[in-house]
Short mmCIF file of C-alpha atoms in Angstrom, two decimals:
data_model
loop_
_atom_site.label_atom_id
_atom_site.label_comp_id
_atom_site.label_asym_id
_atom_site.label_seq_id
_atom_site.Cartn_x
_atom_site.Cartn_y
_atom_site.Cartn_z
CA MET A 134 -2.27 -92.92 25.00
CA ARG A 135 -5.44 -92.58 22.75
CA PHE A 136 -4.61 -93.54 19.71
CA THR A 137 -7.54 -92.37 18.11
CA GLU A 138 -6.95 -89.02 18.80
CA ILE A 139 -3.65 -88.98 18.17
CA GLY A 140 -4.94 -90.07 14.51
CA GLN A 141 -7.51 -87.20 14.57
CA GLN A 142 -4.65 -85.16 14.78
CA LEU A 143 -2.69 -86.25 11.95
CA ARG A 144 -5.30 -85.64 9.62
CA GLN A 145 -5.93 -82.54 11.07
CA TYR A 146 -2.05 -81.70 10.57
CA ARG A 147 -1.96 -83.34 6.86
CA LEU A 148 -4.56 -81.41 5.51
CA GLU A 149 -2.95 -78.28 6.90
CA SER A 150 -0.16 -78.39 5.59
CA GLY A 151 -1.28 -79.59 1.92
CA LEU A 152 0.66 -82.58 1.26
CA ARG A 153 -1.27 -85.08 -0.14
CA ALA A 154 -1.53 -88.59 1.43
CA GLU A 155 0.53 -90.60 -0.95
CA GLU A 156 3.32 -88.14 -0.63
CA ILE A 157 3.50 -88.57 3.14
CA ALA A 158 3.51 -92.05 3.13
CA ALA A 159 6.16 -92.21 0.67
CA ARG A 160 8.67 -90.34 2.81
CA LEU A 161 8.03 -92.63 6.02
CA GLY A 162 7.82 -95.66 3.96
CA VAL A 163 5.02 -97.19 4.67
CA SER A 164 2.04 -97.72 2.27
CA ARG A 165 -1.12 -95.08 2.16
CA ALA A 166 -3.24 -97.85 2.91
CA ALA A 167 -1.07 -98.00 6.57
CA LEU A 168 -1.63 -93.86 6.74
CA TYR A 169 -5.06 -94.06 6.64
CA ARG A 170 -5.26 -96.79 9.00
CA TYR A 171 -3.46 -94.32 11.61
CA GLU A 172 -5.88 -91.21 11.07
CA LYS A 173 -8.64 -94.18 12.13
CA GLY A 174 -6.95 -94.78 15.59
CA GLU A 175 -4.92 -97.76 14.60
CA VAL A 176 -1.46 -98.19 17.60
CA ILE A 177 1.53 -96.43 16.23
CA LYS A 178 4.91 -96.09 17.21
CA LEU A 179 6.54 -93.41 18.87
CA ASP A 180 9.31 -93.58 16.80
CA THR A 181 6.42 -93.24 13.60
CA ILE A 182 5.07 -90.17 15.23
CA LYS A 183 8.37 -88.03 15.74
CA ARG A 184 8.96 -88.37 11.93
CA LEU A 185 6.07 -87.95 11.02
CA ALA A 186 5.80 -84.49 13.61
CA GLU A 187 9.54 -83.91 11.47
CA LEU A 188 7.85 -84.44 8.31
CA LEU A 189 4.39 -81.99 8.88
CA LYS A 190 7.04 -79.24 10.52
CA ILE A 191 5.18 -79.54 14.11
CA SER A 192 6.02 -80.47 17.37
CA PRO A 193 5.24 -84.52 18.48
CA LEU A 194 3.31 -82.97 21.26
CA SER A 195 0.84 -81.61 19.57
CA LEU A 196 0.53 -84.20 17.69
CA LEU A 197 0.17 -86.20 21.02
CA GLY A 198 -2.61 -83.59 21.85
CA ILE A 199 -0.68 -82.49 24.28
CA GLY A 200 -0.27 -79.43 22.70
CA VAL A 201 -1.70 -76.26 21.20
CA GLU A 202 -3.48 -77.00 17.32
CA TYR A 203 -2.62 -73.33 15.24
CA VAL A 204 -4.58 -74.31 12.01
CA SER A 205 -4.60 -71.54 9.21
CA ARG A 206 -6.92 -72.69 6.86
CA ALA A 207 -10.94 -72.14 7.73
CA THR A 208 -12.31 -75.38 6.34
CA VAL A 209 -9.86 -76.86 7.95
CA TYR A 210 -10.65 -76.06 10.94
CA PHE A 211 -14.21 -76.19 11.19
CA ASP A 212 -13.62 -80.18 10.17
CA ARG A 213 -11.91 -79.92 13.05
CA ILE A 214 -14.44 -78.87 15.72
CA ARG A 215 -16.75 -81.50 13.56
CA VAL A 216 -14.26 -84.41 14.82
CA ILE A 217 -13.93 -82.63 18.53
CA GLU A 218 -18.03 -82.73 18.43
CA GLU A 219 -18.63 -86.33 17.47
CA SER A 220 -17.49 -87.23 21.29
CA THR A 221 -18.76 -83.67 23.51
CA ASP A 222 -21.16 -83.89 25.52
CA GLN A 223 -21.50 -80.17 25.99
CA ILE A 224 -20.48 -77.40 24.15
CA LEU A 225 -19.74 -73.81 25.79
CA GLN A 226 -19.80 -70.65 23.56
CA VAL A 227 -18.53 -66.91 24.52
CA ALA A 228 -19.55 -64.40 21.96
CA GLY A 229 -19.34 -64.96 18.55
CA GLN A 230 -21.66 -65.28 16.06
CA PRO A 231 -25.16 -67.08 17.21
CA PRO A 232 -24.60 -71.14 18.01
CA TYR A 233 -24.60 -72.68 14.47
CA LEU A 234 -25.88 -75.85 16.04
CA VAL A 235 -28.61 -73.98 16.62
CA THR A 236 -29.93 -72.63 12.57
CA SER A 237 -32.31 -74.51 10.91
CA ASP A 238 -32.68 -75.97 7.59
CA ALA A 239 -33.20 -72.07 6.12
CA PHE A 240 -30.38 -71.26 7.58
CA ASP A 241 -27.94 -73.73 5.20
CA SER A 242 -29.68 -72.86 2.59
CA ALA A 243 -29.51 -69.17 2.44
CA LEU A 244 -26.25 -69.81 2.92
CA ALA A 245 -25.62 -71.66 0.62
CA GLU A 246 -27.14 -69.84 -2.03
CA VAL A 247 -24.98 -66.74 -1.12
CA LEU A 248 -21.95 -68.66 -2.02
CA ALA A 249 -23.02 -70.57 -4.75
CA GLU A 250 -24.24 -66.65 -6.06
CA ALA A 251 -20.38 -65.18 -5.02
CA ALA A 252 -19.07 -68.40 -7.02
CA ASP A 253 -20.75 -67.78 -9.93
CA ALA A 254 -20.05 -64.06 -10.45
CA ALA A 255 -15.71 -65.01 -9.50
CA GLY A 256 -14.82 -65.80 -13.46
CA PRO A 257 -12.11 -68.20 -13.52
CA GLU A 258 -12.45 -69.20 -9.76
CA ARG A 259 -15.66 -70.21 -10.19
CA SER A 260 -14.45 -73.24 -9.87
CA THR A 261 -11.88 -72.51 -6.95
CA LEU A 262 -14.89 -71.61 -4.83
CA ARG A 263 -17.34 -74.10 -5.72
CA ALA A 264 -15.31 -76.21 -4.64
CA GLN A 265 -14.62 -74.63 -1.23
CA SER A 266 -18.02 -73.85 -1.04
CA ASP A 267 -19.47 -77.39 -1.44
CA GLN A 268 -16.24 -78.50 1.16
CA LEU A 269 -18.04 -76.18 4.13
CA LEU A 270 -20.87 -77.40 3.09
CA GLY A 271 -20.28 -80.79 3.37
CA ILE A 272 -18.98 -80.15 7.32
CA LEU A 273 -21.24 -77.99 7.96
CA GLN A 274 -23.86 -80.60 7.27
CA GLY A 275 -22.16 -82.93 9.03
CA ARG A 276 -21.96 -80.86 12.48
CA LYS A 277 -24.92 -80.56 12.79
CA LYS A 278 -26.15 -84.97 12.02
CA VAL A 279 -23.87 -85.78 15.11
CA TYR A 280 -25.66 -82.53 16.83
CA GLN A 281 -28.92 -84.65 16.05
CA ALA A 282 -28.00 -88.09 16.68
CA ARG A 283 -25.96 -86.96 20.24
CA ARG A 284 -27.94 -83.77 21.47
CA PRO A 285 -24.90 -82.36 23.39
CA SER A 286 -25.67 -79.86 25.56
CA ILE A 287 -25.21 -76.00 24.22
CA ILE A 288 -24.35 -72.85 26.37
CA ALA A 289 -24.29 -69.93 25.11
CA ILE A 290 -23.03 -66.56 26.13
CA LEU A 291 -24.29 -64.29 22.83
CA THR A 292 -24.07 -60.57 22.82
CA VAL A 293 -26.50 -57.50 21.42
CA SER A 294 -23.48 -56.23 18.71
CA ALA A 295 -22.83 -59.67 16.46
CA LEU A 296 -27.35 -60.46 16.55
CA GLN A 297 -27.18 -56.68 15.56
CA ARG A 298 -24.18 -57.25 12.84
CA PHE A 299 -26.22 -60.74 11.81
CA LEU A 300 -29.83 -58.60 11.52
CA GLU A 301 -28.49 -56.27 9.72
CA GLY A 302 -26.33 -58.12 6.57
CA GLY A 303 -28.32 -61.62 6.59
CA VAL A 304 -26.49 -64.96 6.33
CA GLY A 305 -23.21 -65.03 4.78
CA ALA A 306 -22.86 -60.66 5.42
CA ALA A 307 -19.38 -60.19 4.28
CA VAL A 308 -20.27 -62.15 0.55
CA ALA A 309 -21.04 -60.19 -2.25
CA VAL A 310 -24.23 -60.76 -3.82
CA SER A 311 -27.27 -58.99 -6.02
CA ASP A 312 -30.16 -57.25 -3.78
CA ARG A 313 -32.08 -59.51 -3.41
CA ALA A 314 -29.79 -62.41 -2.46
CA ARG A 315 -29.14 -60.43 0.17
CA ALA A 316 -33.08 -59.40 0.99
CA GLN A 317 -33.79 -62.73 1.53
CA ALA A 318 -30.37 -63.59 3.68
CA ARG A 319 -31.44 -60.88 5.48
CA ALA A 320 -35.07 -62.11 6.63
CA VAL A 321 -33.62 -65.14 7.01
CA ALA A 322 -31.04 -63.62 9.74
CA MET A 323 -34.38 -62.50 11.28
CA ALA A 324 -36.79 -65.82 11.39
CA GLU A 325 -33.10 -67.06 13.20
CA VAL A 326 -32.75 -63.99 15.38
CA GLU A 327 -36.21 -65.32 16.29
CA ASN A 328 -35.87 -68.50 17.15
CA ILE A 329 -33.11 -68.00 19.45
CA ALA A 330 -35.68 -65.00 21.47
CA ALA A 331 -38.14 -68.38 21.71
CA LEU A 332 -35.38 -70.62 22.55
CA MET A 333 -34.21 -68.47 25.72
CA GLU A 334 -37.30 -67.99 26.76
CA ALA A 335 -38.74 -71.92 26.26
CA GLU A 336 -35.64 -72.68 28.11
CA PRO A 337 -35.19 -76.54 26.53
CA ILE A 338 -33.73 -78.78 27.60
CA GLY A 339 -30.41 -79.16 26.30
CA VAL A 340 -30.35 -75.42 25.36
CA GLN A 341 -29.44 -72.34 27.54
CA LEU A 342 -28.66 -69.20 25.66
CA GLY A 343 -28.26 -65.93 27.45
CA LEU A 344 -27.05 -62.26 26.59
CA MET A 345 -24.73 -60.26 27.91
CA GLY A 346 -25.55 -56.78 29.13
CA ALA A 347 -23.63 -53.71 28.98
CA SER A 348 -19.71 -55.07 29.02
CA GLU A 349 -18.70 -57.70 25.97
CA PRO A 350 -15.32 -59.59 26.05
CA ASN A 351 -12.68 -58.65 24.15
CA GLY A 352 -12.51 -62.22 22.03
CA ALA A 353 -15.00 -64.79 20.82
CA PHE A 354 -13.94 -68.95 22.65
CA ARG A 355 -15.61 -72.11 22.78
CA ILE A 356 -15.08 -75.01 25.22
CA LEU A 357 -15.92 -78.72 24.33
CA ARG A 358 -16.65 -81.05 26.95
CA SER A 359 -16.90 -85.00 26.50
CA ARG A 360 -16.31 -87.09 29.41
CA GLU A 361 -12.45 -88.18 29.41
CA ARG A 362 -11.50 -84.59 27.32
CA ALA A 363 -11.89 -81.16 26.60
CA TYR A 364 -10.94 -78.13 24.23
CA LEU A 365 -10.79 -74.86 24.17
CA ALA A 366 -10.93 -73.49 20.91
CA ILE A 367 -10.00 -69.82 19.88
CA ASN A 368 -11.57 -69.14 16.29
CA PRO A 369 -11.14 -66.04 13.98
CA PHE A 370 -13.26 -67.66 10.85
CA ARG A 371 -16.82 -66.96 10.51
CA LEU A 372 -19.23 -68.51 8.38
CA ASP A 373 -20.44 -64.48 7.20
CA VAL A 374 -16.93 -64.37 4.87
CA HIS A 375 -16.29 -67.01 2.14
CA PRO A 376 -13.43 -69.85 3.32
CA THR A 377 -11.14 -68.35 0.34
CA SER A 378 -10.96 -65.20 1.73
CA GLN A 379 -10.57 -65.39 5.63
CA THR A 380 -7.32 -64.89 6.77
CA GLY A 381 -6.54 -65.80 10.58
CA VAL A 382 -5.15 -68.58 12.94
CA ALA A 383 -7.13 -70.92 15.50
CA MET A 384 -5.70 -72.65 17.99
CA ILE A 385 -7.52 -75.84 19.80
CA THR A 386 -6.30 -76.70 23.26
CA GLY A 387 -6.57 -79.24 25.90
CA ALA A 388 -4.35 -77.38 28.73
CA ASP A 389 -6.24 -77.13 31.77
CA GLU A 390 -5.03 -73.82 32.23
CA ALA A 391 -6.58 -72.49 29.65
CA LEU A 392 -9.76 -74.79 30.37
CA ALA A 393 -9.55 -73.64 33.82
CA THR A 394 -9.36 -69.57 33.18
CA HIS A 395 -12.04 -69.26 30.20
CA GLN A 396 -14.39 -71.28 31.91
CA LYS A 397 -13.76 -69.26 35.22
CA VAL A 398 -14.70 -65.64 32.65
CA ALA A 399 -17.28 -67.66 30.73
CA GLU A 400 -19.01 -68.96 34.48
CA ALA A 401 -18.62 -64.55 35.94
CA LEU A 402 -20.57 -63.60 32.35
CA TRP A 403 -22.79 -66.81 32.28
CA ARG A 404 -23.86 -65.09 35.59
CA ASP A 405 -24.32 -61.17 34.83
CA ALA A 406 -25.83 -62.53 31.82
CA LEU A 407 -30.06 -61.90 30.64
CA LYS A 408 -31.75 -65.50 30.58
CA GLY A 409 -34.64 -66.96 30.36
CA GLY A 410 -37.81 -63.99 29.34
CA ALA A 411 -35.95 -61.16 29.85
CA ALA A 412 -33.56 -61.91 27.58
CA ALA A 413 -36.14 -63.12 24.82
CA ALA A 414 -37.69 -59.17 25.19
CA ARG A 415 -34.70 -57.89 24.93
CA VAL A 416 -33.93 -60.09 21.63
CA ARG A 417 -37.12 -59.07 19.91
CA GLU A 418 -36.63 -55.85 20.57
CA LEU A 419 -33.07 -55.72 18.16
CA VAL A 420 -35.68 -57.72 15.93
CA ARG A 421 -38.16 -55.19 15.37
CA ALA A 422 -35.43 -51.86 15.58
CA ALA A 423 -34.47 -53.75 12.21
CA ARG A 424 -37.39 -53.98 10.33
CA GLY A 425 -38.26 -50.05 11.65
#
């Protein structure tokens, strides 16, 4: 049993449940400190696992990391990914938004400004939106710190339509802000896409970016691999929407069949994707079209 992974699962399900640590500890008949020790990877008895699963209304297999994790809140999902990335050696992304980990600090600044302006305009809900925004931004900054320290390899297969949406709407495209903030967010998006083209052309060690042709998959997914474990993550939550405005259920699993099937799809898409100078040239065409 991997008690560290069980602890990570426990923390994620506790956050997802909305129950306070004190409440869970009291129902289990343990101290809050003991609960936090379980979450940090201390040995935990099977009987306690079963009782925790009943309390959190999940399968014991899910708590053991054998089943499927379902996450219905954006911030909880991104925090779970942050934890997984702490031991990840390779990240494979198929479709979806441009990979966050290769964005610049300007992206984070633009996202922070968009979220702050949206919170300030929310009236009585300002404090709630501000707290959710700050939580998300803290999680994202934590992910970048982990990436910069570990430098896992990134393989991402991008789509023309996703890049076009990013260029048209800018950072935080679905968040309502002033024309000034939206223009700045679009300018930052253009710089980020230009950086993507430069990475495609340079092909630096540890970063491989491809561009799909005419056909695109019906859904995006990520595979995160370490020496001991691999996870498949299918995520409806996006960074261009305020975390409080998103509804959906993300799925994370380590099931071999799910991983093998998605890996096979990714390999086929990578074979057919544009790479190197050809991909960079196509991406720069998108930037020129957005400017025009």
